[in-house]
Amino acid sequence: MPQKLAILGSTGSIGQQTLDICRKHKDQFTAEVLTAGSNADLLIEQAVEFQPDTVVIGNENLYENVKNALSSHPIKVFAGAKSIEEVAGYESVDTVVLAMVGFSGLLPAISAIKARRKVALANKEVLVVAGEHISKLSQEYKVPILPIDSEHSAIFQCLAGERLQDVDKIILTASGGPFRGYTKEQLKNVTLEQALAHPVWKMGSKITIDSATMMNKGFELIEARWLFNLPPEKIDILVHPQSIIHSMVQFVDGSIKAQLSKPDMRLPIIYALSYPQRIKADFQNSGMANIHELTFEKADTSTFGHLQMAYDVLKAGGSAPCVLNAANEIAVDAFLNHKIAFSDMEKLLDKSLSIFAGRKSAGIEDLLEIDKEVRVFCKKEI
Ligand code: NDP
Ligand code: MG
């Protein structure tokens, strides 16, 4: 029987690549549930092709469009955030692929874990905002969280068959983004077009901007802390512009294991879905003989203030990572809409942290409230 997937965020970059895997491996994976935010046209197209049991459109204003377009198909149609949360816990689903972006994935993630569905996680902001809570929940409900993020997939692969106490440190690699080597002065004049031109990966617009500011690597540091239950001092970051080594693990005997492949997100996606097995796939690497250079440099936390802030909020704990994430979502959105300059994003994050980071947070309800307040504050500032 093929594994039944709920793909939350099926219209995004990760969602579409997951469906590409379903298309090529029909005997292994089938789409049971598809959800989107506002891209009704693509959701309809995907539903017609993959014939899932259920689709959900997040934007409730688009419900009629989707419902009418699919009226001749035996597909259930729902709308709204609450419905996404519900389908994340469907009994008929084997694996929930969390491919939504930002804070919006948090409640569906909790719903999937509580329903004891296997979780394949791309939506790293969930662990940034509520890593400790999600990590406890996954232990309590005995639900594995399988990483899709390429660096975390690499570490997960390197850790196979190893004991956590034998790990000296993990080394997250970073491409460095489009502004690698820039000075703070040069960053003042960069354009949206330049920021969107990632040298290696083609991804959704939010993570592409996060890569340009290095917020993405900062978030991955926090993601790694909770996925692998390692203290921050055991997580290093190294810039590796060729993006062939996706991350490494150094063991107590001094040995280092690395995972190498062509940069193609379908590889970590298929690994998360097929784990603990591997599936023969058509995106093989081009061979070691064709790799001429693997270089590494230190990450520049003084130029890329976002990265330093990620270290700081991880150390501070509590609500600080949630504040950083909320301010970042608003800042990136404003930059994408030409409302603020590239370097203004860092200022907004800084200001939000200085006001909100000390707020107490005892649980998810508090995080939801803090997220809301920070968004209101940032929108006013812009
Ligand atoms: P995209 O922006 O391409 O896709 C995001 C998806 O989430 C879309 O389907 C979008 O729907 C949906 N969505 C957005 N907001 C909401 C909402 N409020 N309610 C319901 N659905 C919503 O992002 P990516 O695929 O690039 O990234 C997804 C996640 O994976 C991110 O957390 C990212 O950091 C992570 N990731 C991505 C990688 C990549 O290569 N793309 C690599 C590693 C991690 P719609 O478009 O219909 O509005
Ligand atoms: Mg990554």
CSV table of C-alpha atoms and ligand atoms in Angstrom, one decimal:
chain,number,residue,atom,x,y,z
A,1,MET,CA,0.0,0.0,0.0
A,2,PRO,CA,1.4,3.5,-0.8
A,3,GLN,CA,2.1,5.8,2.1
A,4,LYS,CA,-0.7,8.4,2.3
A,5,LEU,CA,0.5,11.9,2.7
A,6,ALA,CA,-1.1,15.1,3.9
A,7,ILE,CA,0.9,17.9,2.2
A,8,LEU,CA,0.3,21.1,4.1
A,9,GLY,CA,1.5,23.9,1.8
A,10,SER,CA,1.3,21.8,-1.4
A,11,THR,CA,1.3,24.9,-3.6
A,12,GLY,CA,4.7,26.0,-2.3
A,13,SER,CA,8.2,25.1,-3.4
A,14,ILE,CA,8.6,22.1,-1.0
A,15,GLY,CA,5.0,21.1,-1.5
A,16,GLN,CA,5.3,21.0,-5.3
A,17,GLN,CA,8.6,19.0,-5.1
A,18,THR,CA,6.8,16.5,-2.7
A,19,LEU,CA,4.1,16.1,-5.3
A,20,ASP,CA,6.7,15.6,-8.0
A,21,ILE,CA,7.9,12.7,-5.8
A,22,CYS,CA,4.3,11.3,-5.6
A,23,ARG,CA,4.0,11.6,-9.4
A,24,LYS,CA,7.2,9.6,-10.0
A,25,HIS,CA,6.7,7.1,-7.2
A,26,LYS,CA,3.0,6.3,-7.4
A,27,ASP,CA,3.5,2.9,-5.9
A,28,GLN,CA,5.1,4.4,-2.8
A,29,PHE,CA,3.3,7.7,-2.1
A,30,THR,CA,-0.1,9.1,-2.6
A,31,ALA,CA,-1.6,12.5,-1.8
A,32,GLU,CA,-4.5,12.1,0.7
A,33,VAL,CA,-4.7,15.7,1.7
A,34,LEU,CA,-3.5,18.9,0.0
A,35,THR,CA,-3.7,22.4,1.6
A,36,ALA,CA,-2.8,25.8,0.3
A,37,GLY,CA,-2.9,29.4,1.5
A,38,SER,CA,-4.2,31.6,-1.3
A,39,ASN,CA,-3.2,29.9,-4.6
A,40,ALA,CA,-6.6,28.4,-5.4
A,41,ASP,CA,-5.7,27.9,-9.1
A,42,LEU,CA,-2.7,25.7,-8.4
A,43,LEU,CA,-4.5,23.8,-5.6
A,44,ILE,CA,-7.4,23.0,-8.0
A,45,GLU,CA,-4.9,21.8,-10.7
A,46,GLN,CA,-3.1,19.6,-8.1
A,47,ALA,CA,-6.4,18.2,-6.9
A,48,VAL,CA,-7.6,17.3,-10.4
A,49,GLU,CA,-4.2,15.5,-11.1
A,50,PHE,CA,-3.7,13.8,-7.7
A,51,GLN,CA,-7.4,13.1,-6.7
A,52,PRO,CA,-6.8,13.5,-2.9
A,53,ASP,CA,-9.5,12.7,-0.4
A,54,THR,CA,-9.6,16.3,0.9
A,55,VAL,CA,-8.3,19.8,0.0
A,56,VAL,CA,-8.2,22.9,2.2
A,57,ILE,CA,-7.8,26.4,1.0
A,58,GLY,CA,-6.5,28.6,3.9
A,59,ASN,CA,-8.1,31.8,2.6
A,60,GLU,CA,-11.8,31.4,3.3
A,61,ASN,CA,-12.8,33.9,0.6
A,62,LEU,CA,-11.6,31.4,-2.0
A,63,TYR,CA,-13.7,28.5,-0.7
A,64,GLU,CA,-16.5,28.9,-3.4
A,65,ASN,CA,-13.9,29.0,-6.2
A,66,VAL,CA,-12.3,25.7,-5.1
A,67,LYS,CA,-15.5,24.0,-4.2
A,68,ASN,CA,-17.1,24.8,-7.6
A,69,ALA,CA,-14.1,23.9,-9.6
A,70,LEU,CA,-13.9,20.5,-8.0
A,71,SER,CA,-17.7,19.8,-7.8
A,72,SER,CA,-17.5,17.0,-10.4
A,73,HIS,CA,-14.7,15.2,-8.4
A,74,PRO,CA,-15.2,13.0,-5.3
A,75,ILE,CA,-13.0,15.4,-3.3
A,76,LYS,CA,-13.9,17.1,0.1
A,77,VAL,CA,-13.2,20.8,0.2
A,78,PHE,CA,-12.8,22.9,3.3
A,79,ALA,CA,-11.4,26.3,4.1
A,80,GLY,CA,-9.7,28.2,6.9
A,81,ALA,CA,-6.9,27.8,9.3
A,82,LYS,CA,-9.0,25.6,11.7
A,83,SER,CA,-9.6,23.1,8.9
A,84,ILE,CA,-5.9,22.9,8.1
A,85,GLU,CA,-5.4,22.0,11.8
A,86,GLU,CA,-8.1,19.3,11.6
A,87,VAL,CA,-6.8,17.6,8.4
A,88,ALA,CA,-3.3,17.5,10.0
A,89,GLY,CA,-4.7,15.0,12.4
A,90,TYR,CA,-6.7,12.8,9.9
A,91,GLU,CA,-6.7,9.1,10.8
A,92,SER,CA,-6.4,8.1,7.2
A,93,VAL,CA,-3.0,9.9,6.8
A,94,ASP,CA,0.3,8.1,7.4
A,95,THR,CA,2.6,11.1,7.1
A,96,VAL,CA,2.1,14.8,7.5
A,97,VAL,CA,4.5,16.9,5.3
A,98,LEU,CA,4.7,20.3,7.0
A,99,ALA,CA,5.6,22.5,4.1
A,100,MET,CA,3.8,25.7,5.1
A,101,VAL,CA,5.8,28.8,5.8
A,102,GLY,CA,6.2,30.7,9.0
A,103,PHE,CA,4.2,30.7,12.2
A,104,SER,CA,1.1,29.5,10.3
A,105,GLY,CA,2.4,25.9,10.6
A,106,LEU,CA,2.6,25.8,14.4
A,107,LEU,CA,-0.9,24.7,15.3
A,108,PRO,CA,-1.2,22.1,12.4
A,109,ALA,CA,2.2,20.7,13.6
A,110,ILE,CA,0.8,20.3,17.1
A,111,SER,CA,-2.4,18.7,15.8
A,112,ALA,CA,-0.4,16.2,13.7
A,113,ILE,CA,1.8,15.2,16.6
A,114,LYS,CA,-1.2,14.8,19.0
A,115,ALA,CA,-2.9,12.6,16.4
A,116,ARG,CA,0.3,10.5,16.3
A,117,ARG,CA,0.9,11.0,12.6
A,118,LYS,CA,4.5,10.7,11.4
A,119,VAL,CA,5.8,14.2,10.7
A,120,ALA,CA,8.2,15.3,7.9
A,121,LEU,CA,9.2,18.8,8.7
A,122,ALA,CA,10.3,21.6,6.3
A,123,ASN,CA,8.5,24.4,8.2
A,124,LYS,CA,11.5,25.3,10.4
A,125,GLU,CA,9.8,28.3,12.0
A,126,VAL,CA,7.7,25.9,14.0
A,127,LEU,CA,10.8,24.8,15.9
A,128,VAL,CA,12.2,28.3,16.1
A,129,VAL,CA,9.0,29.6,17.8
A,130,ALA,CA,8.2,26.6,20.0
A,131,GLY,CA,11.1,24.1,19.8
A,132,GLU,CA,11.1,23.1,23.4
A,133,HIS,CA,7.3,22.5,23.4
A,134,ILE,CA,7.3,20.6,20.1
A,135,SER,CA,10.3,18.5,21.2
A,136,LYS,CA,8.6,17.5,24.5
A,137,LEU,CA,5.3,16.8,22.6
A,138,SER,CA,7.0,14.5,20.1
A,139,GLN,CA,8.6,12.6,23.0
A,140,GLU,CA,5.3,12.4,24.9
A,141,TYR,CA,3.4,11.2,21.9
A,142,LYS,CA,6.3,9.1,20.5
A,143,VAL,CA,6.1,10.8,17.2
A,144,PRO,CA,9.3,11.1,15.2
A,145,ILE,CA,10.0,14.4,13.5
A,146,LEU,CA,11.9,13.7,10.3
A,147,PRO,CA,13.8,16.6,8.9
A,148,ILE,CA,13.3,17.9,5.4
A,149,ASP,CA,15.6,20.9,5.7
A,150,SER,CA,18.8,19.7,3.7
A,151,GLU,CA,21.2,20.5,6.6
A,152,HIS,CA,19.2,18.6,9.2
A,153,SER,CA,18.6,15.7,6.8
A,154,ALA,CA,22.4,15.5,6.3
A,155,ILE,CA,22.9,15.5,10.1
A,156,PHE,CA,20.1,12.9,10.6
A,157,GLN,CA,21.8,10.7,7.9
A,158,CYS,CA,25.2,11.1,9.6
A,159,LEU,CA,23.8,10.2,13.0
A,160,ALA,CA,22.2,6.9,11.7
A,161,GLY,CA,23.6,4.1,13.8
A,162,GLU,CA,25.5,6.5,16.2
A,163,ARG,CA,25.0,7.3,19.9
A,164,LEU,CA,24.2,10.9,20.8
A,165,GLN,CA,26.8,10.9,23.6
A,166,ASP,CA,29.5,10.1,21.0
A,167,VAL,CA,28.8,13.4,19.1
A,168,ASP,CA,31.3,16.1,19.8
A,169,LYS,CA,29.6,18.7,17.6
A,170,ILE,CA,27.5,19.1,14.5
A,171,ILE,CA,28.6,21.4,11.8
A,172,LEU,CA,25.8,23.2,9.8
A,173,THR,CA,27.0,24.3,6.4
A,174,ALA,CA,25.7,27.5,4.7
A,175,SER,CA,26.0,28.6,1.1
A,176,GLY,CA,26.4,32.2,2.4
A,177,GLY,CA,23.6,33.5,0.2
A,178,PRO,CA,23.9,36.1,-2.5
A,179,PHE,CA,25.7,38.6,-0.3
A,180,ARG,CA,28.6,36.4,1.0
A,181,GLY,CA,31.7,38.5,1.5
A,182,TYR,CA,29.7,41.8,1.5
A,183,THR,CA,30.4,44.5,4.1
A,184,LYS,CA,27.8,46.1,6.3
A,185,GLU,CA,28.2,49.3,4.2
A,186,GLN,CA,27.6,47.3,0.9
A,187,LEU,CA,24.4,45.7,2.4
A,188,LYS,CA,22.8,49.2,2.7
A,189,ASN,CA,22.5,49.4,-1.0
A,190,VAL,CA,21.4,45.9,-2.1
A,191,THR,CA,18.1,45.6,-4.0
A,192,LEU,CA,15.2,43.2,-3.7
A,193,GLU,CA,16.1,41.7,-7.1
A,194,GLN,CA,19.7,40.9,-5.8
A,195,ALA,CA,18.3,39.5,-2.6
A,196,LEU,CA,16.0,37.2,-4.5
A,197,ALA,CA,18.8,35.8,-6.7
A,198,HIS,CA,20.0,32.9,-4.5
A,199,PRO,CA,23.3,31.4,-5.9
A,200,VAL,CA,22.3,27.8,-5.3
A,201,TRP,CA,18.7,27.1,-4.3
A,202,LYS,CA,15.4,28.0,-5.9
A,203,MET,CA,12.9,28.4,-3.0
A,204,GLY,CA,9.9,30.3,-1.8
A,205,SER,CA,10.4,34.1,-1.5
A,206,LYS,CA,10.4,34.2,2.3
A,207,ILE,CA,13.2,31.7,2.8
A,208,THR,CA,15.1,33.3,-0.1
A,209,ILE,CA,15.2,36.6,1.8
A,210,ASP,CA,16.0,34.7,5.0
A,211,SER,CA,19.0,33.2,3.2
A,212,ALA,CA,20.2,36.7,2.0
A,213,THR,CA,20.1,38.0,5.6
A,214,MET,CA,21.5,34.7,7.0
A,215,MET,CA,18.4,34.6,9.2
A,216,ASN,CA,17.8,31.2,7.6
A,217,LYS,CA,21.0,29.8,9.0
A,218,GLY,CA,20.2,31.3,12.4
A,219,PHE,CA,16.8,29.6,12.3
A,220,GLU,CA,18.5,26.4,11.3
A,221,LEU,CA,20.8,26.6,14.4
A,222,ILE,CA,17.7,26.8,16.6
A,223,GLU,CA,16.0,24.0,14.5
A,224,ALA,CA,19.1,21.8,15.0
A,225,ARG,CA,19.1,22.5,18.8
A,226,TRP,CA,15.6,21.1,19.2
A,227,LEU,CA,15.7,18.3,16.5
A,228,PHE,CA,18.9,16.7,17.8
A,229,ASN,CA,18.6,17.8,21.4
A,230,LEU,CA,22.1,19.3,21.5
A,231,PRO,CA,23.2,22.4,23.5
A,232,PRO,CA,24.0,25.4,21.3
A,233,GLU,CA,27.7,25.2,22.0
A,234,LYS,CA,27.8,21.9,20.2
A,235,ILE,CA,26.5,23.4,17.0
A,236,ASP,CA,28.9,25.2,14.6
A,237,ILE,CA,28.2,27.0,11.4
A,238,LEU,CA,30.6,27.0,8.4
A,239,VAL,CA,30.1,28.7,5.1
A,240,HIS,CA,30.6,26.3,2.2
A,241,PRO,CA,29.7,28.1,-1.0
A,242,GLN,CA,29.6,25.0,-3.3
A,243,SER,CA,26.7,23.5,-1.2
A,244,ILE,CA,27.8,20.0,-1.9
A,245,ILE,CA,28.3,19.0,1.7
A,246,HIS,CA,24.9,19.6,3.3
A,247,SER,CA,26.3,19.3,6.9
A,248,MET,CA,28.6,17.2,9.1
A,249,VAL,CA,28.9,15.5,12.4
A,250,GLN,CA,32.1,15.4,14.4
A,251,PHE,CA,32.5,12.6,16.9
A,252,VAL,CA,34.4,12.4,20.1
A,253,ASP,CA,37.2,10.4,18.5
A,254,GLY,CA,37.8,13.3,16.0
A,255,SER,CA,36.2,11.5,13.1
A,256,ILE,CA,33.9,13.6,10.9
A,257,LYS,CA,31.0,12.3,8.8
A,258,ALA,CA,29.5,14.4,6.0
A,259,GLN,CA,26.6,13.9,3.7
A,260,LEU,CA,27.2,15.0,0.1
A,261,SER,CA,24.8,15.4,-2.9
A,262,LYS,CA,23.8,17.7,-5.6
A,263,PRO,CA,21.7,20.5,-4.1
A,264,ASP,CA,18.2,19.2,-4.9
A,265,MET,CA,15.5,19.3,-2.2
A,266,ARG,CA,13.8,16.3,-3.5
A,267,LEU,CA,16.6,14.2,-2.0
A,268,PRO,CA,16.0,15.2,1.7
A,269,ILE,CA,12.2,15.1,1.1
A,270,ILE,CA,12.3,11.5,-0.2
A,271,TYR,CA,14.7,10.4,2.6
A,272,ALA,CA,12.3,11.8,5.2
A,273,LEU,CA,9.4,9.9,3.5
A,274,SER,CA,11.1,6.6,2.9
A,275,TYR,CA,13.2,6.5,6.2
A,276,PRO,CA,14.5,4.1,7.4
A,277,GLN,CA,14.8,2.8,3.9
A,278,ARG,CA,16.1,4.5,0.7
A,279,ILE,CA,14.3,4.5,-2.6
A,280,LYS,CA,15.9,4.4,-6.0
A,281,ALA,CA,15.5,7.9,-7.4
A,282,ASP,CA,16.4,9.7,-10.6
A,283,PHE,CA,18.2,12.6,-9.1
A,284,GLN,CA,21.6,11.0,-8.6
A,285,ASN,CA,24.7,13.1,-8.1
A,286,SER,CA,27.1,13.9,-10.9
A,287,GLY,CA,29.9,11.9,-9.3
A,288,MET,CA,32.9,12.9,-7.1
A,289,ALA,CA,35.2,13.2,-10.1
A,290,ASN,CA,33.3,16.3,-11.2
A,291,ILE,CA,33.7,18.0,-7.8
A,292,HIS,CA,36.9,20.1,-8.0
A,293,GLU,CA,36.7,22.2,-5.0
A,294,LEU,CA,35.1,22.1,-1.5
A,295,THR,CA,35.9,25.3,0.5
A,296,PHE,CA,34.9,26.5,3.9
A,297,GLU,CA,35.0,29.8,5.7
A,298,LYS,CA,33.8,31.2,9.0
A,299,ALA,CA,30.3,32.7,9.2
A,300,ASP,CA,30.4,36.5,9.5
A,301,THR,CA,28.1,37.3,12.5
A,302,SER,CA,29.2,40.9,12.7
A,303,THR,CA,28.0,41.8,9.1
A,304,PHE,CA,25.0,39.5,9.3
A,305,GLY,CA,23.4,40.7,12.5
A,306,HIS,CA,20.4,38.4,12.0
A,307,LEU,CA,22.7,35.4,12.6
A,308,GLN,CA,24.1,36.9,15.8
A,309,MET,CA,20.5,37.5,17.0
A,310,ALA,CA,19.7,33.9,16.5
A,311,TYR,CA,22.5,32.9,18.8
A,312,ASP,CA,21.3,35.5,21.3
A,313,VAL,CA,17.7,34.4,21.3
A,314,LEU,CA,18.7,30.7,21.6
A,315,LYS,CA,20.7,31.6,24.7
A,316,ALA,CA,17.9,33.8,26.1
A,317,GLY,CA,15.2,31.2,25.5
A,318,GLY,CA,11.6,31.9,26.7
A,319,SER,CA,9.7,34.1,24.3
A,320,ALA,CA,12.8,35.6,22.6
A,321,PRO,CA,12.9,33.2,19.6
A,322,CYS,CA,9.2,33.7,19.0
A,323,VAL,CA,9.7,37.5,19.0
A,324,LEU,CA,12.5,37.2,16.5
A,325,ASN,CA,10.4,35.1,14.2
A,326,ALA,CA,7.4,37.3,14.3
A,327,ALA,CA,9.4,40.5,13.7
A,328,ASN,CA,11.3,38.7,10.9
A,329,GLU,CA,8.1,37.6,9.2
A,330,ILE,CA,6.8,41.2,9.1
A,331,ALA,CA,10.2,42.6,8.1
A,332,VAL,CA,10.6,40.2,5.2
A,333,ASP,CA,7.1,40.8,4.0
A,334,ALA,CA,7.7,44.6,4.1
A,335,PHE,CA,11.0,44.2,2.2
A,336,LEU,CA,9.3,42.0,-0.4
A,337,ASN,CA,6.7,44.7,-0.8
A,338,HIS,CA,9.3,47.5,-1.2
A,339,LYS,CA,8.2,49.1,2.1
A,340,ILE,CA,11.6,49.0,3.8
A,341,ALA,CA,15.2,48.6,2.8
A,342,PHE,CA,17.3,45.5,3.2
A,343,SER,CA,19.2,46.9,6.2
A,344,ASP,CA,16.0,48.2,7.9
A,345,MET,CA,15.0,44.6,8.5
A,346,GLU,CA,17.8,44.1,11.1
A,347,LYS,CA,16.9,47.3,12.9
A,348,LEU,CA,13.2,46.2,13.2
A,349,LEU,CA,14.3,42.9,14.7
A,350,ASP,CA,16.6,44.6,17.1
A,351,LYS,CA,14.0,47.0,18.3
A,352,SER,CA,11.4,44.2,18.7
A,353,LEU,CA,13.7,42.1,20.7
A,354,SER,CA,14.6,45.0,23.0
A,355,ILE,CA,11.0,45.5,23.8
A,356,PHE,CA,9.4,42.0,23.8
A,357,ALA,CA,12.2,39.4,24.3
A,358,GLY,CA,11.9,39.4,28.1
A,359,ARG,CA,8.2,38.5,28.1
A,360,LYS,CA,7.3,35.4,30.1
A,361,SER,CA,5.9,32.5,28.1
A,362,ALA,CA,4.5,29.5,29.9
A,363,GLY,CA,3.0,27.7,26.8
A,364,ILE,CA,1.5,27.9,23.4
A,365,GLU,CA,-1.2,30.3,24.3
A,366,ASP,CA,1.4,32.8,25.5
A,367,LEU,CA,3.4,32.4,22.3
A,368,LEU,CA,0.3,33.0,20.2
A,369,GLU,CA,-0.3,36.2,22.1
A,370,ILE,CA,3.3,37.4,21.9
A,371,ASP,CA,3.4,36.6,18.1
A,372,LYS,CA,0.3,38.8,17.6
A,373,GLU,CA,1.6,41.7,19.7
A,374,VAL,CA,5.0,41.8,18.0
A,375,ARG,CA,3.3,41.8,14.6
A,376,VAL,CA,1.1,44.7,15.5
A,377,PHE,CA,4.1,46.6,16.9
A,378,CYS,CA,6.2,45.9,13.7
A,379,LYS,CA,3.4,47.0,11.4
A,380,LYS,CA,3.1,50.3,13.2
A,381,GLU,CA,6.9,50.8,13.1
A,382,ILE,CA,6.9,50.3,9.3
B,1,NDP,P1,6.6,28.8,-0.3
B,1,NDP,O1,6.4,30.2,0.1
B,1,NDP,O2,7.0,28.4,-1.6
B,1,NDP,O3,5.3,27.9,0.1
B,1,NDP,C1,4.6,28.1,1.3
B,1,NDP,C2,3.4,27.2,1.3
B,1,NDP,O4,2.6,27.5,2.5
B,1,NDP,C3,2.4,27.5,0.1
B,1,NDP,O5,1.7,26.4,-0.2
B,1,NDP,C4,1.5,28.6,0.8
B,1,NDP,O6,0.2,28.7,0.1
B,1,NDP,C5,1.3,28.0,2.2
B,1,NDP,N1,1.0,29.0,3.1
B,1,NDP,C6,1.6,30.2,3.4
B,1,NDP,N2,1.0,30.9,4.3
B,1,NDP,C7,-0.1,30.1,4.7
B,1,NDP,C8,-1.2,30.3,5.6
B,1,NDP,N3,-1.2,31.4,6.4
B,1,NDP,N4,-2.1,29.3,5.8
B,1,NDP,C9,-2.0,28.2,5.0
B,1,NDP,N5,-1.0,28.0,4.1
B,1,NDP,C10,-0.1,29.0,3.9
B,1,NDP,O7,7.7,28.2,0.8
B,1,NDP,P2,8.8,27.1,0.7
B,1,NDP,O8,8.1,25.9,0.1
B,1,NDP,O9,10.0,27.6,0.1
B,1,NDP,O10,9.1,26.8,2.2
B,1,NDP,C11,8.2,26.1,3.1
B,1,NDP,C12,8.9,25.9,4.4
B,1,NDP,O11,10.0,25.0,4.2
B,1,NDP,C13,9.5,27.2,5.0
B,1,NDP,O12,9.4,27.1,6.4
B,1,NDP,C14,11.0,27.1,4.6
B,1,NDP,O13,11.8,27.7,5.5
B,1,NDP,C15,11.2,25.6,4.6
B,1,NDP,N6,12.3,25.2,3.7
B,1,NDP,C16,12.2,25.4,2.3
B,1,NDP,C17,13.2,25.0,1.5
B,1,NDP,C18,13.0,25.2,0.0
B,1,NDP,O14,13.9,24.7,-0.8
B,1,NDP,N7,12.0,25.8,-0.5
B,1,NDP,C19,14.4,24.4,2.0
B,1,NDP,C20,14.4,24.1,3.4
B,1,NDP,C21,13.4,24.5,4.2
B,1,NDP,P3,-0.1,29.6,-1.1
B,1,NDP,O15,1.1,29.7,-2.0
B,1,NDP,O16,-1.2,28.9,-1.8
B,1,NDP,O17,-0.6,30.9,-0.6
B,2,MG,MG,18.4,24.5,4.9
